[in-house]
Short mmCIF file of C-alpha atoms and ligand atoms in Angstrom, two decimals:
data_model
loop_
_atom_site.label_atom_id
_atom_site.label_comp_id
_atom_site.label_asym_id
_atom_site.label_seq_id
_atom_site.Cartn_x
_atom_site.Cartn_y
_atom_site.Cartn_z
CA UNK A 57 13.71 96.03 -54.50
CA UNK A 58 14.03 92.20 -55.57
CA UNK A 59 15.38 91.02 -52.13
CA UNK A 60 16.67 92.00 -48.21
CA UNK A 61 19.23 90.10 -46.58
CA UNK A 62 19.51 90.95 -43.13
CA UNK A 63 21.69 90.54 -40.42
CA UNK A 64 24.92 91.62 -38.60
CA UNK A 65 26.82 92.63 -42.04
CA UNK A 66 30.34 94.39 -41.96
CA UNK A 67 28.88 97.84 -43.13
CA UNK A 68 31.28 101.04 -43.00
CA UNK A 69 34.16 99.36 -40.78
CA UNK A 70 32.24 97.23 -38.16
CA UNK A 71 29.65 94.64 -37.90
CA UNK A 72 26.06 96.05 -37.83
CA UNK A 73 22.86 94.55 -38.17
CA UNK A 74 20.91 96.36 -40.99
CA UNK A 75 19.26 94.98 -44.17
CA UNK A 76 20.90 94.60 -47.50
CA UNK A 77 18.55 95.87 -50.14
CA UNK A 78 19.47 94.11 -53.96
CA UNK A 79 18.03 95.61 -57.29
CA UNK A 80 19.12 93.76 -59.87
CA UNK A 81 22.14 92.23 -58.64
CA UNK A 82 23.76 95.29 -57.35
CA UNK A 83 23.50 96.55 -53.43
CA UNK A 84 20.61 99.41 -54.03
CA UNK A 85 20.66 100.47 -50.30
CA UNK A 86 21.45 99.73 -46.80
CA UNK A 87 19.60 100.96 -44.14
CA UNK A 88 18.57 99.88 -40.95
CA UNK A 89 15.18 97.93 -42.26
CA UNK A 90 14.02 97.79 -45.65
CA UNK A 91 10.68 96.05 -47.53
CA UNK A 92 11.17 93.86 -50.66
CA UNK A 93 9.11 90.66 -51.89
CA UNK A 94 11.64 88.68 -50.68
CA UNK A 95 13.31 88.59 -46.96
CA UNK A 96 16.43 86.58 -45.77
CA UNK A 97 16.76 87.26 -42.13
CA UNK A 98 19.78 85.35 -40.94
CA UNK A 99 19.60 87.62 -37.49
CA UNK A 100 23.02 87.16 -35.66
CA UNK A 101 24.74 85.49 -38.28
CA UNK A 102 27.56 87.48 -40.32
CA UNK A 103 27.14 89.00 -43.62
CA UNK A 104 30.38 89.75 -45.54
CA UNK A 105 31.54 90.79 -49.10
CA UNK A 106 32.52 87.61 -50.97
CA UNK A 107 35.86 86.83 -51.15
CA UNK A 108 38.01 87.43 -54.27
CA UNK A 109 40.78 85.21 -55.17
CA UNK A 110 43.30 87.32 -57.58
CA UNK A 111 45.22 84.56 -57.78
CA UNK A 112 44.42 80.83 -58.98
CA UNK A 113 45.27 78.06 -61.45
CA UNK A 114 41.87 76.81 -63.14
CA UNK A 115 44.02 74.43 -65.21
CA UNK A 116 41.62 74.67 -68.23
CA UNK A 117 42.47 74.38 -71.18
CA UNK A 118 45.28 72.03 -71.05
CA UNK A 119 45.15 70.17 -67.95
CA UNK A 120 41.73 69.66 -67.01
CA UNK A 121 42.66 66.38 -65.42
CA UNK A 122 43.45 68.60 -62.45
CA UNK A 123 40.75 70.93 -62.67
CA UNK A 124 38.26 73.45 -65.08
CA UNK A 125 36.51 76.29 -64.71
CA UNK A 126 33.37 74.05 -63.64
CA UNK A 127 35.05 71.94 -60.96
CA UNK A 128 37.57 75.07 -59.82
CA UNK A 129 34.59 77.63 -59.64
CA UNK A 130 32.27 75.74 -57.54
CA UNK A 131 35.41 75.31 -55.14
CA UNK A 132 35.75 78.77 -55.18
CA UNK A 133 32.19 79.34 -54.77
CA UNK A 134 31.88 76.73 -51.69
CA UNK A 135 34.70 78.72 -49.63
CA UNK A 136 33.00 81.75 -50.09
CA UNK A 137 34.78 83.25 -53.12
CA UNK A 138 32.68 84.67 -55.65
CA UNK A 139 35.51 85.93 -58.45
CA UNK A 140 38.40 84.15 -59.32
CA UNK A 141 41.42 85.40 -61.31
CA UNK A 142 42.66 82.32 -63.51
CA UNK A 143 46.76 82.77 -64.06
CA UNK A 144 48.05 82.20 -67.89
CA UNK A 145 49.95 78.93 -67.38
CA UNK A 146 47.88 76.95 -69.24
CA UNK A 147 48.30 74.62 -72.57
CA UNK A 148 48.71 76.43 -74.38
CA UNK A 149 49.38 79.64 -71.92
CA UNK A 150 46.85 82.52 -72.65
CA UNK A 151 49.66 85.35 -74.28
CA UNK A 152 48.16 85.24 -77.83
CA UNK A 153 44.89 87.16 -78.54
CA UNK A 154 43.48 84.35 -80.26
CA UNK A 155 43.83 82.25 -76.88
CA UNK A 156 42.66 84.27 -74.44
CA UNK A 157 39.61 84.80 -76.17
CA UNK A 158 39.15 80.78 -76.21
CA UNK A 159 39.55 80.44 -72.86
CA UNK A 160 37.22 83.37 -71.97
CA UNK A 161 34.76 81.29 -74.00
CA UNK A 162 35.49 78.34 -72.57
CA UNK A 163 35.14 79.96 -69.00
CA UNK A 164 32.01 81.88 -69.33
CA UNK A 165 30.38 78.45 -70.47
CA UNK A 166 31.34 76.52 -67.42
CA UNK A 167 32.24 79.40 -64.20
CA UNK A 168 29.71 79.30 -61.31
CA UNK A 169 31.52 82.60 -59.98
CA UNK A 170 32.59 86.17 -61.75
CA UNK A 171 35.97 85.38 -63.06
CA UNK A 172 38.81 87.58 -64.58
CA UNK A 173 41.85 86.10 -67.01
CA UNK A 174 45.60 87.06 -66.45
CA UNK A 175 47.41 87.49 -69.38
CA UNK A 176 50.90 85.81 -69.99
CA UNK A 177 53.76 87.58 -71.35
CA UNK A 178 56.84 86.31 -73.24
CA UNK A 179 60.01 87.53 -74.70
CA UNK A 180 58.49 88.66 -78.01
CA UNK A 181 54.33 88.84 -77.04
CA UNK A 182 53.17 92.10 -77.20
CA UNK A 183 50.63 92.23 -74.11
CA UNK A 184 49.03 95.56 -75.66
CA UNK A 185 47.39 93.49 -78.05
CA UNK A 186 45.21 91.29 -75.25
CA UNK A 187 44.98 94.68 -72.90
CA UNK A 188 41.50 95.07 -73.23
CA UNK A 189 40.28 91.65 -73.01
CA UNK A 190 42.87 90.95 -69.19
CA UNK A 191 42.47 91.72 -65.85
CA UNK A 192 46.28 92.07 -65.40
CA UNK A 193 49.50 90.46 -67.00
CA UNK A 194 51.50 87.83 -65.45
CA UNK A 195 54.95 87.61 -65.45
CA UNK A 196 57.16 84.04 -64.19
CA UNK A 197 60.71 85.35 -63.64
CA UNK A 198 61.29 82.37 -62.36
CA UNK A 199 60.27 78.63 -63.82
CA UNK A 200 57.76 76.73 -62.24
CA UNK A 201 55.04 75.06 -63.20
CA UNK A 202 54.16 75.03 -66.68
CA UNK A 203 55.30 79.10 -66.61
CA UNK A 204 56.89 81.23 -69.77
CA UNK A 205 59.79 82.48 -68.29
CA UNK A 206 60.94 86.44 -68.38
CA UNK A 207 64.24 85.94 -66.28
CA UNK A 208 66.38 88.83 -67.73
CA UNK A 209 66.40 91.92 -66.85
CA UNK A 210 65.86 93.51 -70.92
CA UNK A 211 62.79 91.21 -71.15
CA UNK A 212 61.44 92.14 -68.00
CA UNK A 213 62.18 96.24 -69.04
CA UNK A 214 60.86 95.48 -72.52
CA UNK A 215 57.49 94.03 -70.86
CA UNK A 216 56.89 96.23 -68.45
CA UNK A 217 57.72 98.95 -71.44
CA UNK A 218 54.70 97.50 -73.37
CA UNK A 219 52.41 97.05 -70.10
CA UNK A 220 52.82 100.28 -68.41
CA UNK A 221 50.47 102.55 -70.90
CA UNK A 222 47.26 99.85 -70.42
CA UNK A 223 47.76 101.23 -66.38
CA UNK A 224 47.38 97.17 -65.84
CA UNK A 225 48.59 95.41 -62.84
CA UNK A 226 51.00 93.52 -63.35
CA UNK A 227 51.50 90.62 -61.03
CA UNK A 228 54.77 88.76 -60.74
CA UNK A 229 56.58 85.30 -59.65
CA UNK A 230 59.12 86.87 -57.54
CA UNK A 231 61.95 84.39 -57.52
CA UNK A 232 64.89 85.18 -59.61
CA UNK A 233 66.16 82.30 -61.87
CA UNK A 234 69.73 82.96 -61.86
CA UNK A 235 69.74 82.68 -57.51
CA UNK A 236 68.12 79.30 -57.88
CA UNK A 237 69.96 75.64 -57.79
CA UNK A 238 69.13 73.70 -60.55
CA UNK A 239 69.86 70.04 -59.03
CA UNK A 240 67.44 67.15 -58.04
CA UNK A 241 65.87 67.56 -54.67
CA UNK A 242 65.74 64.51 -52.65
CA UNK A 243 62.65 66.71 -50.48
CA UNK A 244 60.81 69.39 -49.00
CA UNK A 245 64.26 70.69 -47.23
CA UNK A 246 66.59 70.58 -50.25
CA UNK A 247 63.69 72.06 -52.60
CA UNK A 248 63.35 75.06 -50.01
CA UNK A 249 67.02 75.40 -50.33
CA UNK A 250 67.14 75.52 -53.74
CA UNK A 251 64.91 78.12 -54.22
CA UNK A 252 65.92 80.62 -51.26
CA UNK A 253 64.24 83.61 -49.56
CA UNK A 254 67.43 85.27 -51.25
CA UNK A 255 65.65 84.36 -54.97
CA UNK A 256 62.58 85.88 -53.48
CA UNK A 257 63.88 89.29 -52.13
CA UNK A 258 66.14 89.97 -55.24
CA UNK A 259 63.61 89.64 -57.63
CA UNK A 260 61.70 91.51 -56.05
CA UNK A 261 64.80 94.35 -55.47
CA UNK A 262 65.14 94.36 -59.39
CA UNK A 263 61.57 95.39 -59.74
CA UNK A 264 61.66 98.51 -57.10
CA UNK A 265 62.70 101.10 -59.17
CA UNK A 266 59.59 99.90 -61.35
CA UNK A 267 57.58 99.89 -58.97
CA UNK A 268 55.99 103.81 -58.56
CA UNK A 269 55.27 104.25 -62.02
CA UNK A 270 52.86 101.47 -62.28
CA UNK A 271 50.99 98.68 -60.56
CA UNK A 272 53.40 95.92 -59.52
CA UNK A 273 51.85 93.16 -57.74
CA UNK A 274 53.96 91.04 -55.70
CA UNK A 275 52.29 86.97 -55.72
CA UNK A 276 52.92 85.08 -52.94
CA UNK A 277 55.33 86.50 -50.48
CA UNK A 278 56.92 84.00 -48.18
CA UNK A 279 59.81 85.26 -46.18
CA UNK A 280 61.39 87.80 -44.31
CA UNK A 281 63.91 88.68 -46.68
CA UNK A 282 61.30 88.94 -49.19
CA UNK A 283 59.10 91.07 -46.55
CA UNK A 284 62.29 93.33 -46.35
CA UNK A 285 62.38 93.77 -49.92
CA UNK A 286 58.62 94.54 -50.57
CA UNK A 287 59.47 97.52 -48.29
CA UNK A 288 62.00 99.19 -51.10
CA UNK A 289 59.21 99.56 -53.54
CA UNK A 290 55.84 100.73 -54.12
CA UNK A 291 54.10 97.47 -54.42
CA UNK A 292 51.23 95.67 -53.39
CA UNK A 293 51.72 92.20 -52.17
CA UNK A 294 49.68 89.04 -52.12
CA UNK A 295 50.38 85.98 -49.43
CA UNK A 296 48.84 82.67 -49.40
CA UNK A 297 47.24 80.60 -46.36
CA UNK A 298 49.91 77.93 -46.70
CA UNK A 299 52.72 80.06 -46.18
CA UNK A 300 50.40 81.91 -44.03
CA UNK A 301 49.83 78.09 -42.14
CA UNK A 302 52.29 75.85 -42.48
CA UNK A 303 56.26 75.45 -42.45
CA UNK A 304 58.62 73.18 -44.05
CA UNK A 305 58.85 71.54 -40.58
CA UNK A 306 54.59 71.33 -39.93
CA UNK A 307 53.68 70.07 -43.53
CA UNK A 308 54.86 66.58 -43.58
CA UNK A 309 53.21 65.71 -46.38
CA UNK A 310 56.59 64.77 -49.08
CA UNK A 311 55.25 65.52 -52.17
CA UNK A 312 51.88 67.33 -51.34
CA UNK A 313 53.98 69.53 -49.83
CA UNK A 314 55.68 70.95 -53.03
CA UNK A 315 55.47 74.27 -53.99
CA UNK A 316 56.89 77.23 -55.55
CA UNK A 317 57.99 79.87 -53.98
CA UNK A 318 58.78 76.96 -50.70
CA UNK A 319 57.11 76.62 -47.82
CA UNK A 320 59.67 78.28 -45.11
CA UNK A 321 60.75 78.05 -41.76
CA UNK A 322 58.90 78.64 -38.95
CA UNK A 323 60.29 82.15 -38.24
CA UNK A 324 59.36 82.93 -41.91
CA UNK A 325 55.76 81.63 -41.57
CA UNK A 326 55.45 83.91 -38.14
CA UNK A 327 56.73 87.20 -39.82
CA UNK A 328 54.19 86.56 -42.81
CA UNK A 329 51.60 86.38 -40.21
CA UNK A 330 52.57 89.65 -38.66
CA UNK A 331 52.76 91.10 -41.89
CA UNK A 332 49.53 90.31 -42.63
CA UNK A 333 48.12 91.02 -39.60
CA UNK A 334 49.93 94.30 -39.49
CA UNK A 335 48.64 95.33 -42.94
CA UNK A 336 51.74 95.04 -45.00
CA UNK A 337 50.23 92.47 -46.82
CA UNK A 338 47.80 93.78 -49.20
CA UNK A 339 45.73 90.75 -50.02
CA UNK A 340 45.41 87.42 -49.28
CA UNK A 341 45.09 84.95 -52.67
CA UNK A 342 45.22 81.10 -52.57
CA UNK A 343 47.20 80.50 -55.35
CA UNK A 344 44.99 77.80 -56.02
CA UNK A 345 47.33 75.31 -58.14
CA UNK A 346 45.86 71.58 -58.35
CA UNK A 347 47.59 69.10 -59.50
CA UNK A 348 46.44 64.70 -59.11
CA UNK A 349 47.08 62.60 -55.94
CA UNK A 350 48.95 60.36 -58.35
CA UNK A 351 51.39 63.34 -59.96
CA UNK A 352 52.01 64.57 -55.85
CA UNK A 353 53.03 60.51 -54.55
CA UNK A 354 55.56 60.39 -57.47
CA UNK A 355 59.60 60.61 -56.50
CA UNK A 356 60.04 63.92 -54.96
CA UNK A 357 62.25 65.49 -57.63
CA UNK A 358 59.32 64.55 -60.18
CA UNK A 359 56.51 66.02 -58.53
CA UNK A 360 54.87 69.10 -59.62
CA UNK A 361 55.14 72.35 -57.35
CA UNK A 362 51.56 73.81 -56.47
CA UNK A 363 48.89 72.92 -53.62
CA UNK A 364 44.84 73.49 -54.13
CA UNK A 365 43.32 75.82 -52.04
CA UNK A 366 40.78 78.41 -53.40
CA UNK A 367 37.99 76.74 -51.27
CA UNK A 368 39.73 76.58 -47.87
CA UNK A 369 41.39 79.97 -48.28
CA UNK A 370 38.64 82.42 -46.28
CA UNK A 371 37.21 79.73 -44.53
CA UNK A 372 40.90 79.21 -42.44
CA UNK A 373 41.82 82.44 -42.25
CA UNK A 374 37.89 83.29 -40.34
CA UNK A 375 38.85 80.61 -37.77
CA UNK A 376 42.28 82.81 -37.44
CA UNK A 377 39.91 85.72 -36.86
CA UNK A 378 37.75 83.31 -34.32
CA UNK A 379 41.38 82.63 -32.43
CA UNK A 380 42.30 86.52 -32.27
CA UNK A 381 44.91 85.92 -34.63
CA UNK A 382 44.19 88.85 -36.99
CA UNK A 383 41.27 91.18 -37.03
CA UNK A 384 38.08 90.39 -39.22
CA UNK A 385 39.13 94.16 -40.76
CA UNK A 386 42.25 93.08 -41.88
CA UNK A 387 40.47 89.91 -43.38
CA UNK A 388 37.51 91.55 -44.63
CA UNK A 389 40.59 94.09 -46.25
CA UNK A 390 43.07 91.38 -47.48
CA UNK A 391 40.19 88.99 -49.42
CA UNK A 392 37.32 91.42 -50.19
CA UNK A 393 38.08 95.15 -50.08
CA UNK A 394 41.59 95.54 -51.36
CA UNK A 395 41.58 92.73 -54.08
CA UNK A 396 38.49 94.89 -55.87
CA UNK A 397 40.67 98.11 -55.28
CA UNK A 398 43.77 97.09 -56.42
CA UNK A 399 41.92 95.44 -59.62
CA UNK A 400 39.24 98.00 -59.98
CA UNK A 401 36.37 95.89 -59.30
CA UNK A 402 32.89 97.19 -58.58
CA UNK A 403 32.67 94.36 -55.77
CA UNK A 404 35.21 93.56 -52.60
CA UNK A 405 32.57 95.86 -50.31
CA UNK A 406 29.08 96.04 -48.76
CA UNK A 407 27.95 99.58 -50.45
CA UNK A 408 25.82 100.65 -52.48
CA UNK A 409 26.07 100.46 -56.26
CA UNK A 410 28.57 97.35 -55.31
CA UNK A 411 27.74 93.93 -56.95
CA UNK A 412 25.79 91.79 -54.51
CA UNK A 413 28.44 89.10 -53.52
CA UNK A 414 27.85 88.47 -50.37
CA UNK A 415 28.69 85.39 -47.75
CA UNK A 416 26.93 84.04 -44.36
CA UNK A 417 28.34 82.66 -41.95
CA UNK A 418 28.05 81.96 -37.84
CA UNK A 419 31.38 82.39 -36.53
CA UNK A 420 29.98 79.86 -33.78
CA UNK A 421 30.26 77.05 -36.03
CA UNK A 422 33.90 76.07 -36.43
CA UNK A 423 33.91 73.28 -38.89
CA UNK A 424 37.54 71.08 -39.86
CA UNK A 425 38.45 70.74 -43.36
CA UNK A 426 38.14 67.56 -44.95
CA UNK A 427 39.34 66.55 -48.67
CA UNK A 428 36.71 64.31 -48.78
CA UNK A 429 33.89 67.30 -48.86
CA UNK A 430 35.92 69.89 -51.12
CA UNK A 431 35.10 70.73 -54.66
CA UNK A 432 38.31 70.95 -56.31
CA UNK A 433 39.09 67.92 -59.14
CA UNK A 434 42.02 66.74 -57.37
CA UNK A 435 40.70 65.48 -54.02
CA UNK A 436 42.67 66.45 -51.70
CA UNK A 437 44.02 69.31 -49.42
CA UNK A 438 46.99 70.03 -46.89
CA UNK A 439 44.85 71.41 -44.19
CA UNK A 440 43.08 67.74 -43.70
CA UNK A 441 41.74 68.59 -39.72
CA UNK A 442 42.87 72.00 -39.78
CA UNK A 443 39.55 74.56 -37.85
CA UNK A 444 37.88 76.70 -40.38
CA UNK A 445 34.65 78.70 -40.69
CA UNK A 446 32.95 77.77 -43.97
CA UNK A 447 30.18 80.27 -45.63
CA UNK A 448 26.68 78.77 -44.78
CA UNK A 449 25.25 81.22 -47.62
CA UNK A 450 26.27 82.53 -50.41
CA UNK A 451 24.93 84.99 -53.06
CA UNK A 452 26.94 85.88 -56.03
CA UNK A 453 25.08 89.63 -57.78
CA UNK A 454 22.15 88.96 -55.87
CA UNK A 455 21.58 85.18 -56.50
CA UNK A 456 21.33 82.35 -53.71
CA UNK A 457 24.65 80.39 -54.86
CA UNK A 458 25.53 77.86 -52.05
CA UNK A 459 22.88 76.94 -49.32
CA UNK A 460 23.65 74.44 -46.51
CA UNK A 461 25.91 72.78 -48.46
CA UNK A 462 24.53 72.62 -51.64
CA UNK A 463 25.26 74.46 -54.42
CA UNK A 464 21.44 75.95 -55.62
CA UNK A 465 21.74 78.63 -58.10
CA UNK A 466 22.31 78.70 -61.98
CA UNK A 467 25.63 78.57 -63.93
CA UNK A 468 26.04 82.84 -64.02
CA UNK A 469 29.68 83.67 -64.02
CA UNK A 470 30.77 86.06 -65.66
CA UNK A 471 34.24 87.93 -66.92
CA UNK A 472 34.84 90.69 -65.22
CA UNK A 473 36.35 92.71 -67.67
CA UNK A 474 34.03 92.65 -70.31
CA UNK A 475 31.99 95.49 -68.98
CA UNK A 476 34.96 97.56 -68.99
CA UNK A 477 36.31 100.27 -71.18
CA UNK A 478 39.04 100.05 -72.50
CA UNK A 479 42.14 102.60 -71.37
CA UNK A 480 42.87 104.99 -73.36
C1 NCD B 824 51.89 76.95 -59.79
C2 NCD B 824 51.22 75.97 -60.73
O1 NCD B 824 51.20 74.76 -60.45
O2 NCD B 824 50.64 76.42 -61.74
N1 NCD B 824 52.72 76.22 -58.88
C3 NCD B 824 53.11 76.62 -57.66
O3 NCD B 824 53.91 75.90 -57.05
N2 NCD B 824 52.66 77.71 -57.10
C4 NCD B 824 52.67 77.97 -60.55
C5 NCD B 824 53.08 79.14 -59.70
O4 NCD B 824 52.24 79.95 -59.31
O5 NCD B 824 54.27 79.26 -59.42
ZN1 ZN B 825 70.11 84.62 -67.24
ZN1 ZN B 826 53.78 81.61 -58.72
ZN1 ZN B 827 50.45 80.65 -59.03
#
């Protein structure tokens, strides 16, 4: 055995204290005490699975004035996520073979966490030729930042034609174009209401019959109509901490503000919380999408939809957990467990033969967020002040990553897929 980390870890379904045994990256047993060279007792403290976030915007290549995989990995890393899934939107958008295979390049070079790379469909791609190198396809029936649109129904039947033999998720930007206003929005109101919880739940309605012959995933649910529509289908679903968070009336920062799908009313944001509380939410993913302070203070109709947040993501929803908001199962489920289901991942859970990933933290210490201390390349956040528990450890495969606030390890991300076979 390499190395024991002990303490009160969430083994089997509860919080026990027992030691963590790590061979070679992997969880090689877990048993009540254990002898290795090396002994991390962190006695009360809480040991869980690191996060994964299936759903983020590393921005690279293209637009690494917002972020990279370097600057967006370390964020990820500091909030206690240790794999990322990096969406296809980029310049140029990863659809092409040749393209995805750069940016897995570019990404292995530079990620501090495991990482896996959504593919991007369009009209005419054929997705079976980047299968084995994805972690899932993307598809934007709606526009929004930077996206290649599938809005029509025969494009959307022809993809999910080509993507149902790989057994693939597929996740999808569930807002349908045609239900959308195209007009200038003066602000955060008007932009909500031109992109209604109507968009959300029909796009979502034209997917159902889809929906139990193969892995549709559902990105960042907002509302209750779009709740009520997740519940004709056989999907999984994914919400974010800002619609989890914050309302078009609470956020009341213009510009910052902006993104796609809109942040809702109140009595949106309240059924999203009892939907992830409840368990009808599958997972919870930041949809980490950065852009510059200087793109978000431009006139409102200008500014780019899309708010950073892999870092603060766990670390808000544990001080949820600390107010008896939702249950530290459901969280554990939502950002660990479920994610590495739903994606096939040999990670998401303390057990043995898992990857190591794992995450400290004393639920005692209730930090605040601050822009000023986050990783991200943009600089800023829209939880400025808001309570959250931030990792104090953590180990990605059995390596000391982040330590009191420093990051300590070596540059050892890797793609996730790689080690995979290939469907057949
Ligand atoms: C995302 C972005 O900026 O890439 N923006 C957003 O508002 N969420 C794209 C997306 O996921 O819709
Ligand atoms: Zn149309
Ligand atoms: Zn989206
Ligand atoms: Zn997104």
């Amino acid at each position: 055995m390499d190395l024991v980390i002990e303490g009160r870890a969430w083994y089997k379904g509860r919080l026990q204290h027992v030691c963590i045994g790590v061979q070679d990256g992997l969880i090689a047993s877990v048993k009540k005490s254990l002898k290795a060279e090396r002994h991390l007792d962190y006695n009360d403290r809480i040991i869980l699975p690191g996060a994964i976030d299936v759903h983020t915007h590393m921005r690279e290549p293209g637009m690494t004035h917002k972020e990279d995989f370097a600057t967006g990995t370390t964020s990820a890393a500091f909030g206690g996520v240790t794999c990322v899934f990096d969406m296809p939107n980029t310049r140029p958008p990863t659809i092409m073979r040749e393209d995805v295979l750069e940016k897995k390049e570019m990404a292995a070079k530079k990620a501090w966490v495991d990482f896996g790379l959504f593919g991007g469909v369009s009209d005419s791609s054929n997705p079976q030729r980047i299968m084995d190198s994805v972690i899932g396809f993307k598809i934007f029936m709606s526009s929004t930042t930077g996206s290649v649109l599938l809005a029509e129904d025969k494009d959307i039947r022809r993809a999910l034609d080509l993507i149902q033999p790989t057994k693939k998720v597929v996740s999808v930007h569930a807002e349908d174009e045609h239900l959308l206003l195209k007009r200038q929005d003066a602000g955060l109101v008007q932009h909500g209401e031109s992109r209604p919880p109507l968009a959300e739940a029909s796009a979502i309605s034209r997917l159902a019959d889809r929906s139990k012959g193969m892995a549709i995933n559902i990105c960042h649910v907002t509302s209750q109509e779009g709740l009520g529509a997740l519940a004709g289908g056989s999907f999984t679903s994914e919400a974010t901490p800002h619609h989890l968070l914050l309302n078009v009336t609470s956020c009341t920062r213009k510009g910052f503000c902006k993104v796609n799908p809109p942040l809702r009313r109140k009595e949106d944001q309240e059924a999203l919380m009892a939907a992830f509380a409840d368990g009808r939410i599958d997972m919870l993913a930041s949809d980490h999408a950065p852009h510059t302070t200087d793109e978000k203070e431009r006139d409102f109709d200008q500014v780019p939809s899309g708010v950073p947040g892999v870092e603060t993501s766990f670390p808000l929803m544990m001080a949820q957990v600390r107010k008896g908001a939702i249950s530290l199962e459901r969280l554990v489920s939502a950002a660990c467990a479920r994610p590495a289901e739903v994606f096939g991942l040999r990670k998401g859970l303390i057990e043995v033969g898992r990857d190591a990933d794992l995450m400290v933290l004393d639920p005692r210490q209730v930090g605040v967020v601050s822009g000023r201390r986050l990783h991200s390349k943009c600089g800023w956040t829209l939880f400025e002040g808001h309570e959250a528990i931030f990792p104090q450890a953590v180990f990605l495969r059995g390596q000391l990553l982040v330590e009191d606030g420093g990051l300590v390890g070596e540059r050892m991300g890797r793609d996730v897929v790689a080690r995979r076979r290939i469907p057949t």
